[in-house]
CSV table of C-alpha atoms and ligand atoms in Angstrom, one decimal:
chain,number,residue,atom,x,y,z
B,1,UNK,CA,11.0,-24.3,-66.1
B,2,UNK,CA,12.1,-20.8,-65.3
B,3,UNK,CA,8.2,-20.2,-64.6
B,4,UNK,CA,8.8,-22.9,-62.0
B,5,UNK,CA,12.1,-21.5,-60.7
B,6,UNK,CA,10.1,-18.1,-60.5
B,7,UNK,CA,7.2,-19.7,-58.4
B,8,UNK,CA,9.8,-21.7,-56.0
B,9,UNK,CA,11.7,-18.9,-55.3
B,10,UNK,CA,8.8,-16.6,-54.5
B,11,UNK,CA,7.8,-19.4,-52.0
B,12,UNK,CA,10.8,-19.5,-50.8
B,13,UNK,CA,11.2,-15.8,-50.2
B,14,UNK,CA,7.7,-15.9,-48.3
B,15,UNK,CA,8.9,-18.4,-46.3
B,16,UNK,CA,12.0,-17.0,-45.3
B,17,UNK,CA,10.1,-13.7,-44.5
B,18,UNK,CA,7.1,-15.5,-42.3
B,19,UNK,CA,9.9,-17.7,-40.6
B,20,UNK,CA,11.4,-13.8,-39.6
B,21,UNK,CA,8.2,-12.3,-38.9
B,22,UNK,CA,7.2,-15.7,-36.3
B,23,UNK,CA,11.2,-15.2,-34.9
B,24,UNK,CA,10.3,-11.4,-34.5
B,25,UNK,CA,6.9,-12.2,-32.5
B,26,UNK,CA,8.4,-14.7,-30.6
B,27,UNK,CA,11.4,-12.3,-29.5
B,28,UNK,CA,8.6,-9.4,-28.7
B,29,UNK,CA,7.3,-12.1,-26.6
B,30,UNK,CA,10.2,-12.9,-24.9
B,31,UNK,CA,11.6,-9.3,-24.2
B,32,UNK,CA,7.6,-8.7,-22.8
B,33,UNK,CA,7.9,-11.9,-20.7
B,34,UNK,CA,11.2,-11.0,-19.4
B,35,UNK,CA,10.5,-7.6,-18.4
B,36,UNK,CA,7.4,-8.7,-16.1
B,37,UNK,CA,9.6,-11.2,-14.8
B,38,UNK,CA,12.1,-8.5,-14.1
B,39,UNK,CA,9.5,-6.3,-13.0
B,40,UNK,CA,8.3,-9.1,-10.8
B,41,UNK,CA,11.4,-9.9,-9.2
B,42,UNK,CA,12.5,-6.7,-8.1
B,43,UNK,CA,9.3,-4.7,-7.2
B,44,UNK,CA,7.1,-5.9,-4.5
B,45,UNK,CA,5.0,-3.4,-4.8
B,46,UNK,CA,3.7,0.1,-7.5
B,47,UNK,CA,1.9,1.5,-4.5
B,48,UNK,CA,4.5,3.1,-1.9
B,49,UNK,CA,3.3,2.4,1.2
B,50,UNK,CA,5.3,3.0,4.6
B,51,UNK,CA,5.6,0.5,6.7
B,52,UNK,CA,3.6,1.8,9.6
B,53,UNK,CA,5.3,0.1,12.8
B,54,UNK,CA,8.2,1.3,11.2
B,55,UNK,CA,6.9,4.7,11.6
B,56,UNK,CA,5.2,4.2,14.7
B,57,UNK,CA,9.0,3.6,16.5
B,58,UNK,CA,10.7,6.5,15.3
B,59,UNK,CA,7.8,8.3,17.2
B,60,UNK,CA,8.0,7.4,21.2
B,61,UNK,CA,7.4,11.0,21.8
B,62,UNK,CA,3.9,11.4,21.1
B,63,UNK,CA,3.4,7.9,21.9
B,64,UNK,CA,1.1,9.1,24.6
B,65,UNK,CA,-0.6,11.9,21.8
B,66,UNK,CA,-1.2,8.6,19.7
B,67,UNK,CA,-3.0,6.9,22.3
B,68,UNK,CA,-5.5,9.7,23.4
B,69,UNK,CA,-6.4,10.2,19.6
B,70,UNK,CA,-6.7,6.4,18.2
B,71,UNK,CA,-4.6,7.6,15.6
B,72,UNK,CA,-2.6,5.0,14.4
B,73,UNK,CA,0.9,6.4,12.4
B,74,UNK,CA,-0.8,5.0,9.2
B,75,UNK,CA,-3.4,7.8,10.2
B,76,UNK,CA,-0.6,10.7,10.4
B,77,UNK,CA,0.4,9.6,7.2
B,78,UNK,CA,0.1,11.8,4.4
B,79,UNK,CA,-2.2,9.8,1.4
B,80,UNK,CA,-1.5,11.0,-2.0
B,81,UNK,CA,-3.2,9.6,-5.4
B,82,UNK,CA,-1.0,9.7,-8.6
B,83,UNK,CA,-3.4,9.0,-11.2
B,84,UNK,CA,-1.4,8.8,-14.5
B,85,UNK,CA,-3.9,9.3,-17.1
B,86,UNK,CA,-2.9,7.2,-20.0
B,87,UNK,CA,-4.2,4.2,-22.4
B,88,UNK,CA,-4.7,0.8,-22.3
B,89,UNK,CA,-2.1,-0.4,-25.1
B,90,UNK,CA,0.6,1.6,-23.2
B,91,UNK,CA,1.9,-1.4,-21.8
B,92,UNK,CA,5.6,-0.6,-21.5
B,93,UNK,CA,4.9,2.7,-20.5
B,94,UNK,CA,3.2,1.3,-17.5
B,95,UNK,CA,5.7,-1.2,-16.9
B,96,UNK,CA,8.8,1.1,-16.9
B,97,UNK,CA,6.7,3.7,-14.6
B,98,UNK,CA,6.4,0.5,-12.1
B,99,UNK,CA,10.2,0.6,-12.0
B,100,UNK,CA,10.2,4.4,-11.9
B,101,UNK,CA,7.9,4.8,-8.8
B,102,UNK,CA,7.8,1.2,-7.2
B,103,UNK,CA,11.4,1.8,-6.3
B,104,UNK,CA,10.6,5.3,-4.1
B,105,UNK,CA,9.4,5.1,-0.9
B,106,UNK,CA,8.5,8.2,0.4
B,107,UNK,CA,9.1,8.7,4.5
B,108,UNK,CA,5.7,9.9,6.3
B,109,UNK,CA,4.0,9.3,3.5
B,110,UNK,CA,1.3,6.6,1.6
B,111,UNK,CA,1.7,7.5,-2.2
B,112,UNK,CA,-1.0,4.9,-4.7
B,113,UNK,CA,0.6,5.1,-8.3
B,114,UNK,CA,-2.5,4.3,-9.9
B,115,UNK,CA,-2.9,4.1,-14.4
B,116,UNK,CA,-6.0,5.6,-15.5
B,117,UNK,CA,-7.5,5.0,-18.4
B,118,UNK,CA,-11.6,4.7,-19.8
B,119,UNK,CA,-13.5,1.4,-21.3
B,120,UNK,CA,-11.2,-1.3,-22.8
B,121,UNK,CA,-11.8,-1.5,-26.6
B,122,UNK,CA,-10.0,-4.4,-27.9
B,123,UNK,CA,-10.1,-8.8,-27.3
B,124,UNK,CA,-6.5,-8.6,-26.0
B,125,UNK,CA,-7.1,-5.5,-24.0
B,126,UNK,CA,-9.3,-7.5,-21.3
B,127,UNK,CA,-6.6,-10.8,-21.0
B,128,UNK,CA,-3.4,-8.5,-20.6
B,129,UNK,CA,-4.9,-5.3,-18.3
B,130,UNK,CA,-6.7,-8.5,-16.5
B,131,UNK,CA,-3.3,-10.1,-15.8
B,132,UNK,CA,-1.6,-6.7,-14.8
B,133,UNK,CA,-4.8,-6.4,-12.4
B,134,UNK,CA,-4.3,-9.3,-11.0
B,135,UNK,CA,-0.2,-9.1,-10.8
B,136,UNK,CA,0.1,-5.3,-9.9
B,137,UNK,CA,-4.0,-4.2,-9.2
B,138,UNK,CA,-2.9,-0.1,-10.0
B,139,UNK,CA,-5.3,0.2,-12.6
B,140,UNK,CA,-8.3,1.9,-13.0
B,141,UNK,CA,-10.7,2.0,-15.5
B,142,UNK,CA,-13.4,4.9,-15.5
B,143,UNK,CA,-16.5,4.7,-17.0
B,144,UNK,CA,-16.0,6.6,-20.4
B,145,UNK,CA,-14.8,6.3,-24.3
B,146,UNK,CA,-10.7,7.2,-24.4
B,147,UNK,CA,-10.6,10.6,-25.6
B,148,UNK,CA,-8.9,14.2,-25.6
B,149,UNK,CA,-10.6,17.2,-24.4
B,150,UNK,CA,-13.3,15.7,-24.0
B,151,UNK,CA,-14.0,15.2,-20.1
B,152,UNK,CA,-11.5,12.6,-19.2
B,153,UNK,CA,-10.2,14.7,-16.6
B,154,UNK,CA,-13.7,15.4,-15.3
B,155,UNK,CA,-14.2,11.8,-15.4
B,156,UNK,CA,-11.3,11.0,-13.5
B,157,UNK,CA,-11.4,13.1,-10.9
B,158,UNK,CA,-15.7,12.9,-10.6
B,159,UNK,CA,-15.5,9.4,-10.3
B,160,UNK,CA,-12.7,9.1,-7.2
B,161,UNK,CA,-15.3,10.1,-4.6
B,162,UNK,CA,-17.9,6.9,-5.6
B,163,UNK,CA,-15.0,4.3,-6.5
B,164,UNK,CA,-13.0,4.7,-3.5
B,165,UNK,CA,-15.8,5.0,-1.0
B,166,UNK,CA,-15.3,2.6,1.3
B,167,UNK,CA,-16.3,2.6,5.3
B,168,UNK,CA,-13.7,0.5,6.3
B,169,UNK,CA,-10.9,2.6,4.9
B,170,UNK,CA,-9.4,5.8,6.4
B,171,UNK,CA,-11.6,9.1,5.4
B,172,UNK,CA,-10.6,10.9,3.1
B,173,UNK,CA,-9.4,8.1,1.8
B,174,UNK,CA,-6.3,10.4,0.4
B,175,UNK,CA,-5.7,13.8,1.2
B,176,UNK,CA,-4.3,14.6,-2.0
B,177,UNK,CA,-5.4,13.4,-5.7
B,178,UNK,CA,-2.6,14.5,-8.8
B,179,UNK,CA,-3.4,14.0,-12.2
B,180,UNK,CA,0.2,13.2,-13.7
B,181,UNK,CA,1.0,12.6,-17.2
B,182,UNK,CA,2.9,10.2,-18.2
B,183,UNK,CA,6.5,11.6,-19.1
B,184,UNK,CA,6.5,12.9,-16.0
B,185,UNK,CA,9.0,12.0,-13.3
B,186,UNK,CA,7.8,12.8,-9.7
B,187,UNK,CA,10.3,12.2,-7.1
B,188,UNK,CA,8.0,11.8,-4.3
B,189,UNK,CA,9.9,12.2,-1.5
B,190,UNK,CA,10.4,16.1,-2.3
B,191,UNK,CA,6.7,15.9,-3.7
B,192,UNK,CA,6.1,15.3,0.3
B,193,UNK,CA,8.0,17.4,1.7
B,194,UNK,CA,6.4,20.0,0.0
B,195,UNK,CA,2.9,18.9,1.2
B,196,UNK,CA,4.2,19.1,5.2
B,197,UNK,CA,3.3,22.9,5.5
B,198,UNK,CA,0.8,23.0,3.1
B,199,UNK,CA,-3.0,23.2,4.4
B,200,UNK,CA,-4.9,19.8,3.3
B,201,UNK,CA,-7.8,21.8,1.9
B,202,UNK,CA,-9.2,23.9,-0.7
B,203,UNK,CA,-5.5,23.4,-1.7
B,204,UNK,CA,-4.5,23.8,-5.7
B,205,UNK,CA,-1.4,22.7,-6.6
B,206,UNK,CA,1.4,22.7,-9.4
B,207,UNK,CA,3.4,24.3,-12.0
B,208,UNK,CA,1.3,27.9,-12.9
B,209,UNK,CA,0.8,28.1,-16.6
B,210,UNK,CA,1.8,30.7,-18.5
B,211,UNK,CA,5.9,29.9,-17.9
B,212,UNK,CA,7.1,32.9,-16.7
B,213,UNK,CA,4.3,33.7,-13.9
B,214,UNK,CA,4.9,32.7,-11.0
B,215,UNK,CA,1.0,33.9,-9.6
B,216,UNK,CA,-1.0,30.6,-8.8
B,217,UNK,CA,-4.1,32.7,-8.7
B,218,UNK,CA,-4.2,33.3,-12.5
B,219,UNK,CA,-4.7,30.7,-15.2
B,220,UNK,CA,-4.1,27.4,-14.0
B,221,UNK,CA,-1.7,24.5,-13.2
B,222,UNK,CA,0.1,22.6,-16.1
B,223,UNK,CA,-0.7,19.1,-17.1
B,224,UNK,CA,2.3,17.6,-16.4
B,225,UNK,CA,0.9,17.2,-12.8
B,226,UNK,CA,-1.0,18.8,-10.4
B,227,UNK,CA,-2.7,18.2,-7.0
B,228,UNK,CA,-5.7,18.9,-5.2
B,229,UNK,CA,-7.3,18.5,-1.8
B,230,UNK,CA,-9.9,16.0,-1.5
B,231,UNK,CA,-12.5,18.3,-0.7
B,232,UNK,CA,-11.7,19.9,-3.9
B,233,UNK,CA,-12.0,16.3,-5.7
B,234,UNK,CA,-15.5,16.0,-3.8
B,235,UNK,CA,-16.6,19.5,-5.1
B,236,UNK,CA,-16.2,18.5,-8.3
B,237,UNK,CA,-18.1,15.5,-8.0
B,238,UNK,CA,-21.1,17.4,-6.6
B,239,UNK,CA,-21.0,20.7,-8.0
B,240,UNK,CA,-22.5,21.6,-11.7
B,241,UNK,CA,-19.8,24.3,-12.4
B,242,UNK,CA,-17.6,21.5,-14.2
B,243,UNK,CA,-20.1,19.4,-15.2
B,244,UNK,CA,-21.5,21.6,-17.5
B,245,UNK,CA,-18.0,22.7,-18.8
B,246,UNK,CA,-16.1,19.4,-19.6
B,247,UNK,CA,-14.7,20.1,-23.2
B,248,UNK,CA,-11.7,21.8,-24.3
B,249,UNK,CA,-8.3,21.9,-22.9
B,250,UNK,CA,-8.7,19.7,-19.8
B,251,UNK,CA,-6.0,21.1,-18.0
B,252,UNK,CA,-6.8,24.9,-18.5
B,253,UNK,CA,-11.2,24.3,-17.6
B,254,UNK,CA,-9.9,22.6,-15.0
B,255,UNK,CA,-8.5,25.9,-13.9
B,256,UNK,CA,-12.2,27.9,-15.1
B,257,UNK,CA,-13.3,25.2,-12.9
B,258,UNK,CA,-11.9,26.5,-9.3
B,259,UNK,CA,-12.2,30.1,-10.6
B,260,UNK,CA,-15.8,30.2,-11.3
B,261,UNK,CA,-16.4,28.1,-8.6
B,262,UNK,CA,-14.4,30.7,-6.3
B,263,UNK,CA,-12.7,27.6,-4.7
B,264,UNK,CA,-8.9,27.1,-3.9
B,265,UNK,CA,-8.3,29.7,-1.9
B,266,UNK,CA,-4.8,27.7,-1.3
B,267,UNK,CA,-2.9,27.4,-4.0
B,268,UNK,CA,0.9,26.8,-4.3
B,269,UNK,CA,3.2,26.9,-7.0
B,270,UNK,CA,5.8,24.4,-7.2
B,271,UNK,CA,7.9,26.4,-10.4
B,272,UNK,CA,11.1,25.9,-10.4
B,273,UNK,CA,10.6,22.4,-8.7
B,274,UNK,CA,8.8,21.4,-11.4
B,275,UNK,CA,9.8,22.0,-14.8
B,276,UNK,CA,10.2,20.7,-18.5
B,277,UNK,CA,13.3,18.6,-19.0
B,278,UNK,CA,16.1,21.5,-20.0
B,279,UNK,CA,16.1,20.5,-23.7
B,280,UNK,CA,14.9,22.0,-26.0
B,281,UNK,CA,15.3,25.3,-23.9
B,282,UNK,CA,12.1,26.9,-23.6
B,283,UNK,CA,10.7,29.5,-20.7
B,284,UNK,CA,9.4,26.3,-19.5
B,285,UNK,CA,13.0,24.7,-19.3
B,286,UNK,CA,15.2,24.8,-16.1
B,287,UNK,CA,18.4,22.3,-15.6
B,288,UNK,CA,18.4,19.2,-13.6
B,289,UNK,CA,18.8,20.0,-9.9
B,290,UNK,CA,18.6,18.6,-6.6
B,291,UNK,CA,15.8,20.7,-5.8
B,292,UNK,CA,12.9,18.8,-7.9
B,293,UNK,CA,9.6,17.6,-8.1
B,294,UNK,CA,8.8,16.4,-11.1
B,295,UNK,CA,10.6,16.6,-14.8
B,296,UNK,CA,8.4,16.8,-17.7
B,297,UNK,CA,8.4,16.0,-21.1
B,298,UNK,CA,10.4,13.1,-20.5
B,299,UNK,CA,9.5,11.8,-24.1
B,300,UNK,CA,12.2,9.4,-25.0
B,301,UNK,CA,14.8,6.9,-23.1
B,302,UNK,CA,17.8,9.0,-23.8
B,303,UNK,CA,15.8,12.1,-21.5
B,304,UNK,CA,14.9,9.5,-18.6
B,305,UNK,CA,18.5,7.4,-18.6
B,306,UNK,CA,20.3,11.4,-18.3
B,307,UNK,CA,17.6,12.0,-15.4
B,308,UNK,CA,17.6,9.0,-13.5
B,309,UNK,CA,21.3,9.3,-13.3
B,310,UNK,CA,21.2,12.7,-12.3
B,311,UNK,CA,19.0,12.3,-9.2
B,312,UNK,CA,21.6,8.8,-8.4
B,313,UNK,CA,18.1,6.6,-8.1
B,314,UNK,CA,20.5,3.8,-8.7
B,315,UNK,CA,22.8,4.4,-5.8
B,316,UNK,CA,21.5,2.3,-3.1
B,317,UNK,CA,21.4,-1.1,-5.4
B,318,UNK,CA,22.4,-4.0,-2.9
B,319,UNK,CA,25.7,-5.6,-3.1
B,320,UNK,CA,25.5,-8.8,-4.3
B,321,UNK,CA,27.4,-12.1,-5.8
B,322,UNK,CA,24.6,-12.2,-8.3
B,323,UNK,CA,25.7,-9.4,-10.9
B,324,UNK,CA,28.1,-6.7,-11.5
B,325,UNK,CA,27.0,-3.3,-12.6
B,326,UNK,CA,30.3,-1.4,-13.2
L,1,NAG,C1,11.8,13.2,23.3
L,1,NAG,O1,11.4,14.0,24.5
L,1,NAG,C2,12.5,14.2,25.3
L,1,NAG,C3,12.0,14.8,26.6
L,1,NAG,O2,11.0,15.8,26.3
L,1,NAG,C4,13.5,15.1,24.5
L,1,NAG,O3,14.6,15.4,25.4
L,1,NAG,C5,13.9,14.4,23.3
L,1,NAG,O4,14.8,15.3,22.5
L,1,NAG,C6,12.8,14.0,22.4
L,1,NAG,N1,13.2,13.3,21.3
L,1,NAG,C7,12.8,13.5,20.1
L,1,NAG,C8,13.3,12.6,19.0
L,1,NAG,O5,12.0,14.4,19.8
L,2,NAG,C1,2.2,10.7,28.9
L,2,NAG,O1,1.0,10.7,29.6
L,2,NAG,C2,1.2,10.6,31.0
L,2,NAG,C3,-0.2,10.5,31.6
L,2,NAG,O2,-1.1,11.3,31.0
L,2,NAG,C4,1.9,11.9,31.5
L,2,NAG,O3,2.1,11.8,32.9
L,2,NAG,C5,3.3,11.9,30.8
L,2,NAG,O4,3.9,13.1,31.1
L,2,NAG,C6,3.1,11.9,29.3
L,2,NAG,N1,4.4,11.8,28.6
L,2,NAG,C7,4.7,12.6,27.6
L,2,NAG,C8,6.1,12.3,27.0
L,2,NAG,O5,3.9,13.4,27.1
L,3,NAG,C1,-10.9,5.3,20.4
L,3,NAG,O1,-11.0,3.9,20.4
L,3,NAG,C2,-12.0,3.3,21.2
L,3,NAG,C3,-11.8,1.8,21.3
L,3,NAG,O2,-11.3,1.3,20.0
L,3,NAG,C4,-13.3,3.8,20.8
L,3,NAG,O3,-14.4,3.3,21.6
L,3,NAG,C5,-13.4,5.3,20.8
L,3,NAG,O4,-14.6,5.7,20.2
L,3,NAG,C6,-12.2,5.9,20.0
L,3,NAG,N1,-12.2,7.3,20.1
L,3,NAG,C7,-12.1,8.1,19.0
L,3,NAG,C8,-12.0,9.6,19.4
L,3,NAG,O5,-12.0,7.7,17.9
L,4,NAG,C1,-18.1,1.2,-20.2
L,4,NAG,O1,-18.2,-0.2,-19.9
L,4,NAG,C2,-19.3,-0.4,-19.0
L,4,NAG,C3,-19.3,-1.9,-18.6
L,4,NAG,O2,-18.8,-2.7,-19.6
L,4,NAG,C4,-20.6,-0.1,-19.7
L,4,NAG,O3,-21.7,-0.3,-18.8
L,4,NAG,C5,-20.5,1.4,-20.1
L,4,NAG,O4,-21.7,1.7,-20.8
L,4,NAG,C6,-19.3,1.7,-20.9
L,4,NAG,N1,-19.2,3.2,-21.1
L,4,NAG,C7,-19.0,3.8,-22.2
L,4,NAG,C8,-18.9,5.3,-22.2
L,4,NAG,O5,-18.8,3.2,-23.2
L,5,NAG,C1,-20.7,6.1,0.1
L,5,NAG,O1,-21.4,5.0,0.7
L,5,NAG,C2,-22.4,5.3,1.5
L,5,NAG,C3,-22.9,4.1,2.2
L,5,NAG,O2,-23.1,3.0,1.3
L,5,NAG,C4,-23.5,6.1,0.8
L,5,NAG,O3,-24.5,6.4,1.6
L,5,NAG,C5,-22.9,7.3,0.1
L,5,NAG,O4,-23.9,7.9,-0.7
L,5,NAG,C6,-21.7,6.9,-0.8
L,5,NAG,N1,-21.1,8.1,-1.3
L,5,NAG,C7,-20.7,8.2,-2.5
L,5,NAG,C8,-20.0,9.5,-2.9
L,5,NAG,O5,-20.8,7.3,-3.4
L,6,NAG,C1,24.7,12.2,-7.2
L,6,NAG,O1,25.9,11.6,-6.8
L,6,NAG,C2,27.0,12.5,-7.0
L,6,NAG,C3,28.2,11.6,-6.7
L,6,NAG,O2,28.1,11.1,-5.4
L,6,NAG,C4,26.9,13.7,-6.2
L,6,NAG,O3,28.0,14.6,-6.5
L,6,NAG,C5,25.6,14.4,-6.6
L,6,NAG,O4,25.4,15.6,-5.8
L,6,NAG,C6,24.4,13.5,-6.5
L,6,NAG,N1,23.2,14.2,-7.1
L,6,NAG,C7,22.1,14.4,-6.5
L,6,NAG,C8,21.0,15.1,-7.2
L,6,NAG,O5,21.9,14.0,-5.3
């Protein structure tokens, strides 16, 4: 008898605990399902493109400069790559960094978000990246095993000048590739802006690491996101200097790189535009101003809700009978 009790209350207890696991799954489910609808509904688009008769119309001065050169505005157009480096089962991540940078649209500017990220792995890897292919196509998968200082960065950046060769498209096909991490926040309008003067080759760009220096012609850029020229992404495709040095600290060979290879002979430091977020304070802190690039270290919600409302990205939400956001 009390056996029996024993037995029916275990099975009981097993119940109750698979009926809240199933309730749990299906609630994950939902909450995924709701934020791609979200997603869906309020992004058109990850990559920022200008609209390029937009462009075209605030420029009846050279209208005549256009015409003798074929250059279509699309052409004046500064073309950036952001290729977030990050890994297949960061599915939210991706999602919320849709939100972050599918609602910028720098002026002047084409800016591709693009995730980056080597060979899937796992069954459920090749349905859902498949889907976000097909919904958002601002994937790219390199040719490689996932790993950490071990060449992904070579990989990445090796690889651009084969995938994206395509006659049909403009050449180079961006002027500018960044390697961006993902707690990282670029605010891309100021990101071009700061490109405008800045010579579109041999060009090495970022925040100089150690903290304190302020010389881009010692050490090398941080990886919470820097820039090069696309000759530069081309040179490293061709040239055996970083080929034959692909492990360690990607971000710091990718600085032997250009020195050994005597290249970047432009370089620009964009300290204190970027920055880690100001806490902890460390030399690599500043505050939140309105002079930024990019905020890193952005590693939890509470540090991207205090930026995003610092920089007002919410300010120009349409009026509208539908909600109420106080
Ligand atoms: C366009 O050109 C006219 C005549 O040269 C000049 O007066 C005007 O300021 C220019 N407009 C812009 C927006 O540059
Ligand atoms: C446009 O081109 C025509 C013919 O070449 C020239 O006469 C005119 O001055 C030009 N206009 C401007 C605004 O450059
Ligand atoms: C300008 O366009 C014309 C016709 O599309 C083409 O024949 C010509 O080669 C182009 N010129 C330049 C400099 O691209
Ligand atoms: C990555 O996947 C491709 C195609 O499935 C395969 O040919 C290649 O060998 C894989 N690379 C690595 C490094 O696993
Ligand atoms: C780009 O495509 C052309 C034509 O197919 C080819 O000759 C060239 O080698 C390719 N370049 C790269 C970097 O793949
Ligand atoms: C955000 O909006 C507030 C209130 O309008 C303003 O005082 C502040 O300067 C804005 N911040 C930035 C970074 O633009």
């Amino acid at each position: 008898m009390t056996m029996m009790k024993t037995s029916k209350t275990a099975d009981r207890r097993s119940f109750i605990l698979s009926s809240i696991f199933f309730i749990c799954c299906l609630c994950t489910l939902a909450s995924i399902t709701e934020v791609r609808f979200d997603t869906l509904l309020r992004l058109g688009r990850c990559a920022v493109v200008e609209n390029d008769s937009t462009s075209l119309s605030f420029n009846t001065n050279d209208t005549n400069t256009s015409l003798t050169q074929n250059s279509t505005s699309s052409e004046e157009d500064i073309r950036i790559l952001i290729g977030i480096l990050t890994l297949p089962d960061q599915y939210h991540k991706r999602h919320f960094l849709r939100l972050i940078y599918g609602t910028q649209s720098p002026a002047g500017a084409k800016v591709d978000v693009k995730f980056v990220f080597c060979n899937l792995t796992k069954e459920d890897q090749k349905v859902l990246v498949a889907l976000e292919i097909m919904r958002y196509d601002d994937i790219m998968i390199l040719n490689c095993k996932e790993n950490m200082n071990k060449g992904k960065t070579y990989t990445y950046f090796s690889s651009l000048p084969e995938i994206l060769n395509d006659t049909n498209s403009p050449n180079p096909p961006y002027h500018y590739v960044v390697k961006a991490d993902d707690d990282t926040y670029f605010r891309l309008d100021n990101l071009v802006q700061s490109l405008r003067p800045l010579p579109r080759e041999d060009l090495y760009y970022g925040y100089v690491i150690p903290c304190p220096s302020m010389d881009p012609f010692v050490r090398y850029m941080s990886g919470m996101g820097y820039m090069v020229s696309w000759d530069l992404v081309q040179w490293i495709r061709d040239s055996e200097i970083p080929r034959n040095n692909q492990e360690g600290p990607e971000d710091k060979i990718f600085g032997d790189w250009l020195r050994d290879g005597h290249k970047a002979k432009n370089r620009f430091n964009a300290k204190w535009s970027m920055y880690n977020f100001p806490e902890p304070k460390t030399g690599c802190t500043h505050e939140l101003w309105p002079d930024t690039i990019a905020v890193h270290l952005l590693k939890n919600q509470e540090k991207w809700i205090r930026t995003l409302k610092f920089f007002n990205v919410t300010e120009n939400l349409k009026p509208s009978k539908l909600y109420h956001i106080p």
